[in-house]
C-alpha cells in the first residue's frame, strides 16, 4: 500500500483550483492508499500575520475537507502545527540544503517580483515542505503544477541527506494530473488564494454568482466561434464528463454562443455539485468540538510516524551523542 501525502495552506478560503488540483484526488485515493492529509498552518505563517484569520482559516479548511468526504477513519488528517517534530527536522534538513537551491525557487522569486518583502520563513519554505514529506515517509505527493518545483527540491534535499548520512528517507514522487494541474482564476491567471481571483468552493450563492459572472471573457461577437483556450471554458470543463465537454466544445465552435448563458450554466452546475457538501459543512462549522477531536486524533497518529523518522535523522547526523 502506497503512502500518499499532501497538504494545503490555510491562507484563505479553499477554491476550485485546490479542489480539482489536489483535494478531489486525495479524497478519491483514501479508499486504496495509506493517506496522510494535513493543513499546513506553519507554512501559512510566512504570509499571514492576523492570528484570528489564521485560526478561522485553519478550522474552515478542516471543515471543507471533512465535508467533501475525507474520512478520518481511513485517513490520517491533522494540522501541521500540532506535530512540531517537523520543525526540528526542518533544521536538520537546512544543513544539507544549498542556498542556490532555494534561490532558484520560482514561487519565491514570483513573490519578490510582486513586491512582497521576503522574510526568512518564506525563503526557507521549501525546506519545511521537504520536512513535511520526509517526516512521514511519503511515496507519492498529489499536487498541482505550481508545486512541481517544490517537490523536486524535496527530492534533492532527501537525496543529499541520504548521501551524506545514510539511507534515512524515502524519495517522494510528485503526482500531477494534466487535466487539472492549472485551474485558471476569474482573471485568467492561475487561481490562487494569494491573487484574490478565486472561486471559493463554499461561497454564498450571491457571491458565487457574482464571481462566476465576472470571469474574464473576450469581445468576440456573438455570431463568431469562441476561443476554447479561455478561463470560462476551462473552468466549466472541470465539471463535465468527456461527452459533455465535447458538446461544450461544439457549442464554442458554433456561432451564436453567449458567454452569459455559459456562466449561468456553470453557476447551476457548481451549486448542484457542491450542494450536498454544503449542508455537511454547515453542520461541521457548528460542531467545533467534533472537528477538534478528529484533528487531535489525527495529530496523535501522525506524531507516531514523525517521531520515528525524526529519531532516525537525529541518530544519523550525530545528535544522539550518548549512544
Ligand atoms: P493557493 O495557491 O491558493 O494558496 P495552495 O498553495 O494552498 O493554494 O495549494 C494547495 C494545493 O492546491 C496544491 O497542491 C496546489 O498545487 C493546488 N493548487 C492551488 N491552486 C491551483 C490551481 N489554480 N490549479 C491547480 N492546482 C492548484
Ligand atoms: N507548499 C504547498 C502549497 O502551497 C503546501 C504544502 C506544504 C505541501 N507542505 C506540503 C504540499 C507537503 C504537499 C506536501 O500548495
CSV table of C-alpha atoms and ligand atoms in Angstrom, one decimal:
chain,number,residue,atom,x,y,z
A,1,UNK,CA,0.0,0.0,0.0
A,2,UNK,CA,1.4,3.3,-1.0
A,3,UNK,CA,1.7,6.2,1.4
A,4,UNK,CA,0.1,9.2,-0.2
A,5,UNK,CA,0.5,12.6,1.4
A,6,UNK,CA,-0.4,16.2,0.6
A,7,UNK,CA,-1.1,19.5,2.4
A,8,UNK,CA,-2.9,22.7,1.9
A,9,UNK,CA,-2.3,26.2,3.3
A,10,UNK,CA,-5.0,27.8,5.4
A,11,UNK,CA,-4.2,31.1,3.8
A,12,UNK,CA,-7.8,31.8,2.6
A,13,UNK,CA,-11.0,30.0,1.5
A,14,UNK,CA,-10.4,26.8,-0.4
A,15,UNK,CA,-11.2,27.1,-4.0
A,16,UNK,CA,-11.8,25.3,-7.3
A,17,UNK,CA,-8.0,25.2,-8.0
A,18,UNK,CA,-7.4,23.5,-4.7
A,19,UNK,CA,-10.3,21.1,-5.2
A,20,UNK,CA,-9.5,19.9,-8.7
A,21,UNK,CA,-5.8,20.3,-8.4
A,22,UNK,CA,-5.4,18.3,-5.2
A,23,UNK,CA,-8.4,17.7,-2.8
A,24,UNK,CA,-10.6,15.7,-5.1
A,25,UNK,CA,-7.8,13.2,-5.8
A,26,UNK,CA,-6.9,12.9,-2.2
A,27,UNK,CA,-10.5,12.1,-1.2
A,28,UNK,CA,-10.7,9.5,-4.0
A,29,UNK,CA,-7.3,7.9,-3.0
A,30,UNK,CA,-8.3,7.4,0.6
A,31,UNK,CA,-10.0,4.1,-0.5
A,32,UNK,CA,-6.9,2.3,-1.6
A,33,UNK,CA,-3.9,4.0,0.0
A,34,UNK,CA,-2.4,4.9,3.3
A,35,UNK,CA,-3.4,8.6,3.1
A,36,UNK,CA,-1.9,11.4,5.0
A,37,UNK,CA,-3.6,14.8,4.6
A,38,UNK,CA,-2.9,18.0,6.6
A,39,UNK,CA,-3.5,21.7,6.9
A,40,UNK,CA,-0.1,23.4,6.7
A,41,UNK,CA,-0.5,26.3,9.2
A,42,UNK,CA,3.3,26.7,9.8
A,43,UNK,CA,3.6,27.5,6.1
A,44,UNK,CA,0.7,30.0,6.2
A,45,UNK,CA,2.7,31.9,8.9
A,46,UNK,CA,5.0,33.1,6.2
A,47,UNK,CA,2.3,35.3,4.7
A,48,UNK,CA,-0.5,35.7,7.4
A,49,UNK,CA,0.1,37.9,10.4
A,50,UNK,CA,-3.5,38.0,11.6
A,51,UNK,CA,-4.0,35.5,14.4
A,52,UNK,CA,-7.8,35.3,14.2
A,53,UNK,CA,-7.7,34.9,10.4
A,54,UNK,CA,-5.2,32.0,10.6
A,55,UNK,CA,-7.3,30.3,13.3
A,56,UNK,CA,-10.5,30.7,11.3
A,57,UNK,CA,-9.0,29.6,8.0
A,58,UNK,CA,-7.4,26.5,9.7
A,59,UNK,CA,-10.7,25.4,11.2
A,60,UNK,CA,-12.7,26.1,8.0
A,61,UNK,CA,-10.2,24.2,5.8
A,62,UNK,CA,-10.6,21.2,8.1
A,63,UNK,CA,-14.4,21.5,7.8
A,64,UNK,CA,-14.1,21.8,4.0
A,65,UNK,CA,-12.1,18.6,3.7
A,66,UNK,CA,-14.3,16.6,6.0
A,67,UNK,CA,-17.5,17.9,4.3
A,68,UNK,CA,-16.1,16.9,0.9
A,69,UNK,CA,-15.8,13.3,2.1
A,70,UNK,CA,-12.4,12.9,3.7
A,71,UNK,CA,-13.0,10.1,6.2
A,72,UNK,CA,-11.0,10.3,9.4
A,73,UNK,CA,-11.4,6.6,9.9
A,74,UNK,CA,-9.5,5.9,6.8
A,75,UNK,CA,-7.1,8.8,6.7
A,76,UNK,CA,-4.5,10.4,9.0
A,77,UNK,CA,-5.8,14.0,9.0
A,78,UNK,CA,-4.2,16.7,11.1
A,79,UNK,CA,-3.0,20.3,11.4
A,80,UNK,CA,0.7,20.6,10.7
A,81,UNK,CA,1.4,22.8,13.8
A,82,UNK,CA,0.1,20.0,16.1
A,83,UNK,CA,3.1,17.9,15.3
A,84,UNK,CA,6.1,20.2,15.9
A,85,UNK,CA,8.6,17.4,15.2
A,86,UNK,CA,8.5,18.6,11.6
A,87,UNK,CA,10.2,21.9,12.6
A,88,UNK,CA,13.1,20.1,14.2
A,89,UNK,CA,13.5,18.0,11.0
A,90,UNK,CA,13.5,21.3,9.0
A,91,UNK,CA,16.6,22.4,10.9
A,92,UNK,CA,18.4,19.1,10.2
A,93,UNK,CA,17.5,19.4,6.5
A,94,UNK,CA,18.5,23.0,6.4
A,95,UNK,CA,22.1,22.0,6.7
A,96,UNK,CA,22.1,19.9,3.6
A,97,UNK,CA,20.2,22.4,1.6
A,98,UNK,CA,22.3,24.8,-0.6
A,99,UNK,CA,21.4,28.5,-0.7
A,100,UNK,CA,21.4,28.2,-4.5
A,101,UNK,CA,18.6,25.6,-4.5
A,102,UNK,CA,16.4,28.0,-2.5
A,103,UNK,CA,17.4,31.0,-4.6
A,104,UNK,CA,16.2,29.2,-7.7
A,105,UNK,CA,12.6,28.7,-6.3
A,106,UNK,CA,10.3,30.3,-8.8
A,107,UNK,CA,7.4,30.7,-6.3
A,108,UNK,CA,9.8,32.7,-4.0
A,109,UNK,CA,11.0,34.8,-7.0
A,110,UNK,CA,7.4,35.4,-8.1
A,111,UNK,CA,6.5,36.7,-4.7
A,112,UNK,CA,9.5,39.0,-4.7
A,113,UNK,CA,8.5,40.2,-8.2
A,114,UNK,CA,5.0,41.0,-6.9
A,115,UNK,CA,6.6,43.4,-4.4
A,116,UNK,CA,6.4,41.2,-1.2
A,117,UNK,CA,9.2,42.0,1.3
A,118,UNK,CA,10.6,38.5,2.0
A,119,UNK,CA,11.1,37.0,5.4
A,120,UNK,CA,13.5,34.1,6.1
A,121,UNK,CA,10.5,31.8,6.6
A,122,UNK,CA,9.3,32.5,3.1
A,123,UNK,CA,12.8,31.8,1.8
A,124,UNK,CA,13.1,28.5,3.6
A,125,UNK,CA,9.5,27.5,2.9
A,126,UNK,CA,10.7,24.6,0.6
A,127,UNK,CA,12.8,23.1,3.4
A,128,UNK,CA,9.7,23.0,5.7
A,129,UNK,CA,7.8,21.4,2.9
A,130,UNK,CA,10.5,18.8,2.4
A,131,UNK,CA,10.4,18.0,6.1
A,132,UNK,CA,6.6,17.6,5.8
A,133,UNK,CA,7.0,15.0,3.2
A,134,UNK,CA,10.1,13.2,4.6
A,135,UNK,CA,8.9,13.1,8.2
A,136,UNK,CA,6.0,10.8,7.1
A,137,UNK,CA,7.9,8.6,4.6
A,138,UNK,CA,5.5,9.6,1.7
A,139,UNK,CA,5.8,7.7,-1.5
A,140,UNK,CA,3.5,9.8,-3.6
A,141,UNK,CA,2.5,13.5,-3.3
A,142,UNK,CA,-0.5,14.7,-5.4
A,143,UNK,CA,-0.3,18.4,-6.1
A,144,UNK,CA,-1.0,21.0,-8.8
A,145,UNK,CA,1.7,22.1,-11.3
A,146,UNK,CA,2.7,25.1,-9.2
A,147,UNK,CA,4.2,22.7,-6.6
A,148,UNK,CA,6.3,20.7,-9.1
A,149,UNK,CA,9.5,22.6,-8.3
A,150,UNK,CA,8.9,22.3,-4.6
A,151,UNK,CA,8.6,18.6,-5.0
A,152,UNK,CA,11.8,18.4,-7.0
A,153,UNK,CA,13.5,20.4,-4.2
A,154,UNK,CA,12.2,17.9,-1.6
A,155,UNK,CA,13.6,15.1,-3.6
A,156,UNK,CA,17.0,16.9,-3.9
A,157,UNK,CA,17.1,17.5,-0.2
A,158,UNK,CA,16.2,13.9,0.6
A,159,UNK,CA,18.9,12.6,-1.8
A,160,UNK,CA,21.5,14.9,-0.3
A,161,UNK,CA,20.7,13.9,3.2
A,162,UNK,CA,20.8,10.2,2.4
A,163,UNK,CA,24.0,10.6,0.5
A,164,UNK,CA,25.6,12.5,3.5
A,165,UNK,CA,24.3,10.4,6.4
A,166,UNK,CA,23.0,7.1,5.0
A,167,UNK,CA,19.6,5.9,3.8
A,168,UNK,CA,17.1,7.5,6.1
A,169,UNK,CA,14.4,9.0,3.9
A,170,UNK,CA,12.0,7.7,1.2
A,171,UNK,CA,12.4,9.6,-2.0
A,172,UNK,CA,9.0,11.0,-2.8
A,173,UNK,CA,7.3,11.1,-6.3
A,174,UNK,CA,5.1,14.1,-7.3
A,175,UNK,CA,1.8,13.2,-8.9
A,176,UNK,CA,0.4,15.9,-11.2
A,177,UNK,CA,-2.6,15.4,-13.3
A,178,UNK,CA,-2.5,17.1,-16.7
A,179,UNK,CA,-6.2,17.9,-16.9
A,180,UNK,CA,-6.4,19.7,-13.6
A,181,UNK,CA,-2.9,20.8,-13.0
A,182,UNK,CA,-3.5,24.5,-13.5
A,183,UNK,CA,-7.0,25.9,-12.9
A,184,UNK,CA,-7.3,29.5,-14.1
A,185,UNK,CA,-8.8,32.1,-11.8
A,186,UNK,CA,-11.6,34.6,-12.8
A,187,UNK,CA,-8.9,36.9,-14.2
A,188,UNK,CA,-7.3,34.1,-16.3
A,189,UNK,CA,-4.1,33.9,-14.2
A,190,UNK,CA,-3.6,30.8,-12.0
A,191,UNK,CA,-6.3,30.6,-9.4
A,192,UNK,CA,-4.7,31.3,-6.1
A,193,UNK,CA,-5.7,32.5,-2.6
A,194,UNK,CA,-2.9,35.0,-2.8
A,195,UNK,CA,-4.1,36.5,-6.1
A,196,UNK,CA,-7.7,37.3,-5.0
A,197,UNK,CA,-9.0,35.7,-8.1
A,198,UNK,CA,-10.6,32.5,-6.7
A,199,UNK,CA,-14.0,30.9,-6.8
A,200,UNK,CA,-14.3,29.5,-3.3
A,201,UNK,CA,-16.0,26.1,-3.0
A,202,UNK,CA,-18.5,27.3,-0.4
A,203,UNK,CA,-19.0,30.9,-1.1
A,204,UNK,CA,-22.6,32.0,-0.5
A,205,UNK,CA,-24.9,31.9,-3.6
A,206,UNK,CA,-24.9,35.6,-4.2
A,207,UNK,CA,-21.1,35.9,-4.0
A,208,UNK,CA,-20.7,32.8,-6.2
A,209,UNK,CA,-23.0,34.2,-8.9
A,210,UNK,CA,-21.1,37.5,-8.9
A,211,UNK,CA,-17.7,35.8,-9.1
A,212,UNK,CA,-18.8,33.5,-12.0
A,213,UNK,CA,-20.3,36.4,-13.8
A,214,UNK,CA,-17.0,38.2,-13.6
A,215,UNK,CA,-14.9,35.5,-15.2
A,216,UNK,CA,-13.0,37.4,-17.9
A,217,UNK,CA,-14.2,36.8,-21.5
A,218,UNK,CA,-13.0,38.3,-24.7
A,219,UNK,CA,-15.1,40.5,-27.0
A,220,UNK,CA,-15.6,38.1,-29.8
A,221,UNK,CA,-19.0,39.0,-31.4
A,222,UNK,CA,-21.9,36.6,-30.7
A,223,UNK,CA,-22.1,35.4,-34.3
A,224,UNK,CA,-18.5,34.1,-34.4
A,225,UNK,CA,-16.9,30.9,-32.9
A,226,UNK,CA,-15.4,31.4,-29.5
A,227,UNK,CA,-11.9,30.7,-28.1
A,228,UNK,CA,-11.7,27.5,-26.0
A,229,UNK,CA,-8.4,28.4,-24.6
A,230,UNK,CA,-10.1,30.6,-22.1
A,231,UNK,CA,-10.8,30.5,-18.4
A,232,UNK,CA,-14.6,30.1,-18.7
A,233,UNK,CA,-14.2,27.1,-21.0
A,234,UNK,CA,-11.5,25.6,-18.8
A,235,UNK,CA,-13.4,26.1,-15.5
A,236,UNK,CA,-16.7,24.8,-16.8
A,237,UNK,CA,-14.9,21.7,-18.3
A,238,UNK,CA,-13.8,20.7,-14.8
A,239,UNK,CA,-17.4,19.7,-14.1
A,240,UNK,CA,-18.1,17.9,-17.3
A,241,UNK,CA,-17.5,14.3,-18.5
A,242,UNK,CA,-15.9,13.8,-21.8
A,243,UNK,CA,-19.2,13.7,-23.8
A,244,UNK,CA,-20.4,16.9,-22.1
A,245,UNK,CA,-17.1,18.5,-22.8
A,246,UNK,CA,-17.3,17.6,-26.4
A,247,UNK,CA,-20.8,19.2,-26.6
A,248,UNK,CA,-19.5,22.3,-25.0
A,249,UNK,CA,-16.6,22.4,-27.4
A,250,UNK,CA,-19.1,22.1,-30.3
A,251,UNK,CA,-21.1,25.0,-28.9
A,252,UNK,CA,-18.0,27.1,-28.7
A,253,UNK,CA,-17.3,26.3,-32.4
A,254,UNK,CA,-20.8,27.3,-33.4
A,255,UNK,CA,-21.7,31.0,-33.9
A,256,UNK,CA,-24.4,32.3,-31.6
A,257,UNK,CA,-23.0,31.3,-28.2
A,258,UNK,CA,-23.4,33.8,-25.4
A,259,UNK,CA,-20.9,33.8,-22.6
A,260,UNK,CA,-23.6,34.9,-20.1
A,261,UNK,CA,-25.5,31.6,-20.8
A,262,UNK,CA,-22.5,29.5,-20.2
A,263,UNK,CA,-21.8,31.4,-17.0
A,264,UNK,CA,-25.4,30.8,-15.8
A,265,UNK,CA,-25.0,27.1,-16.6
A,266,UNK,CA,-21.7,26.9,-14.8
A,267,UNK,CA,-23.2,28.5,-11.7
A,268,UNK,CA,-26.1,26.0,-11.7
A,269,UNK,CA,-23.6,23.1,-12.1
A,270,UNK,CA,-21.4,24.3,-9.3
A,271,UNK,CA,-24.4,24.7,-6.9
A,272,UNK,CA,-25.6,21.2,-7.9
A,273,UNK,CA,-22.1,19.7,-7.5
A,274,UNK,CA,-21.2,21.2,-4.1
A,275,UNK,CA,-24.8,21.4,-2.8
A,276,UNK,CA,-24.8,18.2,-0.8
A,277,UNK,CA,-21.4,19.0,0.8
A,278,UNK,CA,-22.6,22.5,1.9
A,279,UNK,CA,-25.1,21.0,4.4
A,280,UNK,CA,-22.4,18.8,5.9
A,281,UNK,CA,-20.1,21.8,6.1
A,282,UNK,CA,-22.7,23.9,7.8
A,283,UNK,CA,-23.1,21.1,10.3
A,284,UNK,CA,-19.4,20.8,11.0
A,285,UNK,CA,-18.9,24.5,11.3
A,286,UNK,CA,-21.4,24.4,14.2
A,287,UNK,CA,-19.8,21.3,15.8
A,288,UNK,CA,-16.4,22.6,16.5
A,289,UNK,CA,-15.6,20.0,19.2
A,290,UNK,CA,-16.2,17.1,16.9
A,291,UNK,CA,-13.8,18.6,14.3
A,292,UNK,CA,-11.2,19.4,17.0
A,293,UNK,CA,-11.4,15.8,18.3
A,294,UNK,CA,-10.8,14.4,14.7
A,295,UNK,CA,-7.8,16.7,14.3
A,296,UNK,CA,-6.4,15.7,17.7
A,297,UNK,CA,-6.6,12.0,16.9
A,298,UNK,CA,-5.1,12.7,13.5
A,299,UNK,CA,-2.2,14.5,15.1
A,300,UNK,CA,-1.6,11.7,17.5
A,301,UNK,CA,-1.4,9.2,14.7
A,302,UNK,CA,0.8,11.5,12.6
A,303,UNK,CA,3.2,12.1,15.6
A,304,UNK,CA,4.0,8.4,15.9
A,305,UNK,CA,5.3,8.3,12.3
A,306,UNK,CA,7.0,11.7,12.6
A,307,UNK,CA,8.8,10.6,15.7
A,308,UNK,CA,10.1,7.5,14.0
A,309,UNK,CA,11.7,9.4,11.1
A,310,UNK,CA,12.9,12.3,13.3
A,311,UNK,CA,14.7,9.8,15.6
A,312,UNK,CA,16.4,8.1,12.7
A,313,UNK,CA,17.5,11.5,11.4
A,314,UNK,CA,18.8,12.6,14.8
A,315,UNK,CA,20.7,9.4,15.0
A,316,UNK,CA,22.1,9.7,11.5
A,317,UNK,CA,23.5,13.2,12.0
A,318,UNK,CA,25.0,12.6,15.4
A,319,UNK,CA,22.7,14.4,17.8
A,320,UNK,CA,22.3,11.3,19.9
A,321,UNK,CA,25.7,11.8,21.4
A,322,UNK,CA,25.2,9.5,24.4
A,323,UNK,CA,24.9,6.3,22.3
B,1,LIG,P1,-3.1,28.7,-3.1
B,1,LIG,O1,-2.2,29.0,-4.3
B,1,LIG,O2,-4.5,29.0,-3.4
B,1,LIG,O3,-2.6,29.3,-1.8
B,1,LIG,P2,-2.1,26.2,-2.0
B,1,LIG,O4,-0.7,26.7,-2.3
B,1,LIG,O5,-2.5,26.1,-0.6
B,1,LIG,O6,-3.1,27.1,-2.9
B,1,LIG,O7,-2.3,24.9,-2.8
B,1,LIG,C1,-2.9,23.7,-2.3
B,1,LIG,C2,-2.9,22.6,-3.4
B,1,LIG,O8,-3.8,23.1,-4.4
B,1,LIG,C3,-1.5,22.4,-4.0
B,1,LIG,O9,-1.4,21.0,-4.3
B,1,LIG,C4,-1.6,23.2,-5.3
B,1,LIG,O10,-0.8,22.7,-6.3
B,1,LIG,C5,-3.1,23.1,-5.6
B,1,LIG,N1,-3.5,24.3,-6.4
B,1,LIG,C6,-3.6,25.5,-6.0
B,1,LIG,N2,-4.0,26.3,-6.9
B,1,LIG,C7,-4.2,25.6,-8.0
B,1,LIG,C8,-4.7,25.8,-9.3
B,1,LIG,N3,-5.0,27.0,-9.7
B,1,LIG,N4,-4.7,24.8,-10.2
B,1,LIG,C9,-4.4,23.5,-9.8
B,1,LIG,N5,-4.0,23.2,-8.6
B,1,LIG,C10,-3.9,24.2,-7.7
B,2,LIG,N1,3.5,24.2,-0.5
B,2,LIG,C1,2.2,23.6,-0.7
B,2,LIG,C2,1.3,24.6,-1.4
B,2,LIG,O1,1.4,25.7,-1.2
B,2,LIG,C3,1.6,23.1,0.6
B,2,LIG,C4,2.4,22.1,1.3
B,2,LIG,C5,3.1,22.2,2.4
B,2,LIG,C6,2.5,20.7,0.8
B,2,LIG,N2,3.7,21.0,2.8
B,2,LIG,C7,3.3,20.1,1.8
B,2,LIG,C8,2.0,20.0,-0.2
B,2,LIG,C9,3.7,18.7,1.7
B,2,LIG,C10,2.4,18.7,-0.4
B,2,LIG,C11,3.2,18.0,0.6
B,2,LIG,O2,0.4,24.1,-2.0
